[in-house]
Coordinates of C-alpha atoms and ligand atoms in Angstrom, one line a residue:
M1 CA 92.5 65.6 90.7
A2 CA 88.8 65.7 91.6
R3 CA 88.1 67.6 88.4
A4 CA 89.9 64.9 86.4
V5 CA 88.2 62.1 88.2
E6 CA 85.0 63.6 87.6
R7 CA 85.8 64.0 83.8
A8 CA 87.0 60.5 83.6
L9 CA 83.7 59.2 85.1
R10 CA 81.5 61.3 83.0
E11 CA 83.4 60.4 79.8
R12 CA 84.0 56.6 80.7
R13 CA 87.7 57.0 80.5
Y14 CA 90.7 55.5 82.3
L15 CA 92.6 57.9 84.7
V16 CA 96.1 57.2 86.3
A17 CA 96.6 60.0 89.2
E18 CA 99.5 60.2 91.5
A19 CA 100.0 62.4 94.3
G20 CA 101.9 62.5 97.7
T21 CA 100.7 61.1 100.9
G22 CA 98.5 63.5 102.9
T23 CA 97.4 65.7 100.1
G24 CA 93.7 64.4 100.1
K25 CA 93.7 62.0 97.1
T26 CA 91.0 60.0 98.9
L27 CA 88.5 63.0 99.0
A28 CA 89.5 64.0 95.4
Y29 CA 88.1 60.6 94.1
L30 CA 85.4 60.0 96.8
V31 CA 83.5 63.3 96.1
P32 CA 83.2 62.8 92.4
A33 CA 82.3 59.2 93.0
A34 CA 79.7 60.0 95.4
L35 CA 78.2 62.6 93.0
S36 CA 78.3 60.5 89.8
G37 CA 74.9 58.6 90.4
R38 CA 76.7 55.3 89.4
R39 CA 77.9 52.4 91.6
V40 CA 81.7 53.1 92.2
I41 CA 83.9 50.2 93.7
V42 CA 86.9 51.7 95.8
S43 CA 89.3 49.0 96.2
T44 CA 92.6 49.4 98.5
A45 CA 95.5 47.3 99.6
T46 CA 95.6 48.0 103.3
K47 CA 93.3 47.7 106.2
T48 CA 94.6 51.1 107.5
L49 CA 93.4 52.9 104.5
Q50 CA 90.1 51.0 104.4
E51 CA 89.6 52.0 108.0
Q52 CA 90.5 55.7 107.2
I53 CA 88.0 55.7 104.3
W54 CA 85.2 54.0 106.3
G55 CA 85.7 55.5 109.6
K56 CA 86.7 59.1 108.6
D57 CA 86.2 60.0 105.0
I58 CA 82.9 58.8 104.2
P59 CA 81.4 60.0 107.4
L60 CA 82.9 63.4 106.8
L61 CA 81.3 63.7 103.2
R62 CA 77.9 62.3 104.5
E63 CA 77.5 64.0 107.8
R64 CA 79.6 67.3 107.5
C65 CA 79.5 67.9 103.6
G66 CA 75.8 66.8 103.4
L67 CA 76.6 64.5 100.3
D68 CA 73.7 62.0 100.1
F69 CA 75.0 58.5 99.0
A70 CA 75.0 55.0 100.2
A71 CA 78.1 53.4 101.1
A72 CA 79.1 49.9 102.1
Y73 CA 82.3 48.0 103.2
L74 CA 82.4 44.4 102.1
K75 CA 85.1 42.2 103.4
G76 CA 86.1 38.6 102.6
R77 CA 83.8 35.9 104.1
S78 CA 86.3 34.8 106.6
N79 CA 86.0 38.1 108.3
Y80 CA 82.4 37.6 109.4
Y81 CA 81.1 35.3 112.3
C82 CA 79.4 32.3 110.6
L83 CA 76.1 31.6 112.4
A84 CA 76.0 28.0 111.5
R85 CA 79.5 26.9 112.5
G86 CA 79.4 29.2 115.4
A87 CA 76.3 27.4 116.8
E88 CA 78.0 24.1 116.2
F89 CA 81.2 25.3 117.9
A90 CA 79.0 26.4 120.7
R91 CA 77.6 22.9 121.3
A92 CA 81.1 21.6 122.4
P93 CA 83.7 24.3 122.5
T94 CA 87.2 23.2 121.9
F95 CA 90.0 25.5 121.6
A96 CA 93.1 25.3 119.5
A97 CA 95.1 27.0 122.1
R98 CA 94.4 27.2 125.8
E99 CA 94.6 30.9 126.2
E100 CA 92.0 31.5 123.5
A101 CA 89.3 29.9 125.8
A102 CA 89.2 33.0 127.9
L103 CA 88.0 34.9 124.9
W104 CA 85.0 32.8 124.3
P105 CA 82.5 34.4 126.6
V106 CA 83.3 37.7 125.0
I107 CA 82.9 36.2 121.5
E108 CA 79.8 34.5 122.4
A109 CA 78.2 37.5 123.9
W110 CA 79.1 39.7 121.1
S111 CA 77.9 37.3 118.6
R112 CA 74.4 37.5 120.0
A113 CA 74.5 41.5 119.9
T114 CA 76.3 42.3 116.8
E115 CA 74.5 43.7 113.8
T116 CA 77.3 43.0 111.3
G117 CA 79.1 40.0 112.6
D118 CA 82.5 41.6 111.5
R119 CA 85.2 40.4 113.7
S120 CA 86.9 44.0 113.7
E121 CA 84.2 45.1 116.2
L122 CA 86.0 43.0 118.7
D123 CA 89.6 43.6 119.7
L124 CA 90.9 40.0 118.8
P125 CA 94.3 38.8 118.4
D126 CA 95.2 38.7 114.5
Q127 CA 96.3 34.9 115.1
L128 CA 93.2 33.6 116.7
H129 CA 93.2 30.0 115.7
T130 CA 89.7 29.5 117.1
W131 CA 88.4 32.0 114.6
K132 CA 88.6 29.2 111.9
D133 CA 85.9 27.5 113.6
L134 CA 83.6 30.3 113.9
S135 CA 84.0 31.8 110.3
A136 CA 83.5 30.0 107.0
T137 CA 85.5 29.8 103.8
A138 CA 84.2 29.2 100.3
E139 CA 84.7 25.4 101.1
T140 CA 82.9 25.3 104.5
C141 CA 79.9 27.7 103.6
T142 CA 77.2 25.8 102.4
G143 CA 75.4 28.9 100.7
R144 CA 71.8 28.8 100.0
E145 CA 71.5 25.4 101.5
C146 CA 72.4 26.9 104.8
E147 CA 69.5 27.1 107.2
R148 CA 70.9 30.4 108.6
Y149 CA 71.5 31.7 105.0
E150 CA 68.9 34.5 105.4
D151 CA 70.0 36.0 108.7
C152 CA 73.8 35.1 107.9
F153 CA 76.0 38.1 108.2
V154 CA 77.7 37.5 105.0
T155 CA 74.2 37.5 103.1
R156 CA 73.3 40.6 104.9
A157 CA 76.6 42.5 104.1
R158 CA 76.4 41.4 100.4
A159 CA 72.8 42.7 100.4
L160 CA 73.9 46.0 101.7
A161 CA 76.7 46.1 99.1
G162 CA 74.0 45.7 96.4
Q163 CA 72.3 48.7 97.6
S164 CA 75.4 51.0 97.8
D165 CA 76.4 53.6 95.5
V166 CA 80.1 53.5 96.8
L167 CA 81.5 50.2 97.8
L168 CA 84.6 49.7 99.5
V169 CA 86.6 46.5 99.2
N170 CA 90.3 45.4 99.2
H171 CA 92.1 44.1 96.1
H172 CA 91.9 40.4 97.2
L173 CA 88.2 40.5 97.1
F174 CA 88.0 42.6 93.9
F175 CA 90.2 39.9 92.0
A176 CA 88.5 37.0 93.7
D177 CA 85.3 38.4 92.3
L178 CA 86.7 39.0 88.9
A179 CA 88.3 35.5 88.8
M180 CA 84.9 33.9 89.5
R181 CA 83.2 36.1 87.0
T182 CA 85.6 35.1 84.3
S183 CA 85.8 31.5 85.3
R184 CA 83.3 29.1 83.8
A185 CA 81.3 29.1 87.1
G186 CA 80.3 32.7 86.5
V187 CA 79.6 33.2 90.1
E188 CA 79.8 36.6 91.6
I189 CA 80.8 37.9 95.2
L190 CA 80.4 41.7 94.3
P191 CA 77.3 43.3 92.9
D192 CA 77.3 44.6 89.4
Y193 CA 79.3 48.0 89.3
D194 CA 80.0 50.9 86.8
V195 CA 83.4 52.1 88.0
V196 CA 86.3 50.9 89.9
I197 CA 88.8 53.2 91.5
F198 CA 92.1 51.4 92.9
D199 CA 93.8 53.3 95.6
E200 CA 97.2 51.8 96.6
A201 CA 97.4 50.6 93.1
H202 CA 101.2 49.7 93.3
A203 CA 100.0 46.5 95.1
L204 CA 97.7 45.5 92.1
E205 CA 100.2 43.6 90.2
E206 CA 101.0 41.1 92.9
V207 CA 97.4 40.5 93.8
A208 CA 96.3 40.2 90.1
T209 CA 99.1 37.6 89.7
E210 CA 97.8 35.5 92.6
Y211 CA 94.4 35.2 91.1
F212 CA 95.2 35.1 87.4
G213 CA 98.8 34.0 87.2
L214 CA 100.0 30.4 87.1
Q215 CA 102.4 28.8 89.5
V216 CA 104.5 25.6 89.0
S217 CA 106.9 24.0 91.5
S218 CA 109.1 21.0 91.5
Y219 CA 107.0 19.9 94.6
R220 CA 103.9 19.9 92.4
V221 CA 105.3 17.9 89.6
D222 CA 106.6 15.1 92.0
E223 CA 103.2 15.3 93.6
L224 CA 101.5 14.8 90.3
G225 CA 103.7 11.8 89.6
R226 CA 102.8 10.2 93.0
D227 CA 99.2 10.7 92.3
A228 CA 99.2 9.1 89.0
L229 CA 101.1 5.9 90.6
R230 CA 98.6 5.8 93.3
A231 CA 95.8 6.0 90.7
V232 CA 96.8 2.7 89.0
G233 CA 97.6 1.2 92.3
D234 CA 95.0 -1.6 91.8
R235 CA 95.8 -2.0 88.0
P236 CA 99.1 -4.2 87.8
D237 CA 98.6 -4.1 84.0
L238 CA 99.1 -0.4 84.0
A239 CA 101.8 -0.1 86.7
S240 CA 104.9 -0.6 84.5
M241 CA 103.8 1.9 81.8
M242 CA 102.9 4.5 84.7
R243 CA 106.3 4.0 86.3
D244 CA 108.0 4.8 83.0
A245 CA 105.7 7.8 82.2
T246 CA 106.2 9.3 85.9
G247 CA 110.0 8.6 85.7
E248 CA 110.1 10.5 82.5
L249 CA 108.0 13.4 84.0
R250 CA 110.3 13.4 87.0
R251 CA 113.4 13.8 84.9
A252 CA 111.7 16.3 82.6
G253 CA 110.7 18.3 85.6
E254 CA 114.5 18.1 87.0
R255 CA 115.7 19.4 83.7
F256 CA 113.2 22.2 83.5
F257 CA 113.9 23.4 87.1
Q258 CA 117.5 23.2 86.7
A259 CA 117.3 25.2 83.4
V260 CA 115.1 27.9 85.3
A261 CA 117.6 28.0 88.3
D262 CA 120.6 28.3 85.8
G263 CA 118.8 31.0 83.8
L264 CA 118.1 33.0 87.0
R265 CA 121.5 32.5 88.2
A266 CA 122.9 33.8 84.7
G267 CA 120.5 36.7 84.5
G268 CA 121.1 38.0 88.1
G269 CA 117.8 36.5 89.4
G270 CA 114.4 37.8 89.1
A271 CA 112.4 39.0 92.2
G272 CA 109.1 37.2 91.2
P273 CA 109.7 33.6 90.0
Q274 CA 112.9 32.9 91.8
R275 CA 111.2 32.6 95.2
G276 CA 109.0 29.7 93.7
F277 CA 111.5 27.8 91.7
G278 CA 114.6 25.6 92.2
A279 CA 115.5 21.9 91.9
R280 CA 113.5 21.3 95.0
G281 CA 111.2 24.1 95.2
A282 CA 109.0 24.3 98.2
P283 CA 105.3 23.9 97.8
R284 CA 103.4 27.0 97.0
G285 CA 99.7 26.9 97.4
Ligands
SF4_1 S1 75.4 30.7 104.7 FE1 77.8 30.2 105.0 S2 78.8 31.9 106.1 FE2 76.4 32.2 106.3 S3 75.7 31.1 108.2 FE3 75.7 29.7 106.5 S4 77.5 28.4 106.4 FE4 77.9 30.4 107.6

């Protein structure tokens, strides 16, 4: 497999490889990737594999096998402590759940000492509600306008990613970046790269669908009708026309979702779409 990966990298070809668990697949692609002299993204589905690659395989290659390459591990923004939001929170800490207050002194001390701001350095519960106030999302991060932008952990992690030969990410981050690159905004999360290796590639379809697929639900059609009516709330001259239009939209939506439900029943159901459809489907994102 290592030879096949090396050849694919050299000849710029696609390669699909499959091998059983525990046979050394990771090393079989990491070695040629590290030796290729190009920037290679390694994308995986699970945290367990990322931790294995970052904590065991990469150190093994660098420290024990003497391979000289720069590696970085980039996670989604919400994994990093946000200096701006953290400072705001610290001024008047309020906790979503009372038991989380006990963790605050630990988090606060760590936030002053950490080099990475990566929450995985702390043994925090997965469902720590307060973390939302201590991290940023694409909506809450003010980017270059933030006064902590230069020393921000996300900025630093991205700078390190920009200097790496091998960059470890997960499928979500990879496709979020791809979606942003292909959108009109043209914004990028990842640095430019030459090669991408997908490990745990069986999970790609679901993640790619999330970023490039289209979802419709009866809830969203109803909501569109409600929004349209609200938009002409102060225009009595348009109200009756809009009531007719949204009434027709609602009826067309009901016919559509009924037809989908009938089709799925007749065809024995489909694994994907069935979950999101139905005469009264639940909201889906
Ligand atoms: S740049 Fe964004 S993530 Fe970084 S400190 Fe500022 S708001 Fe937080």
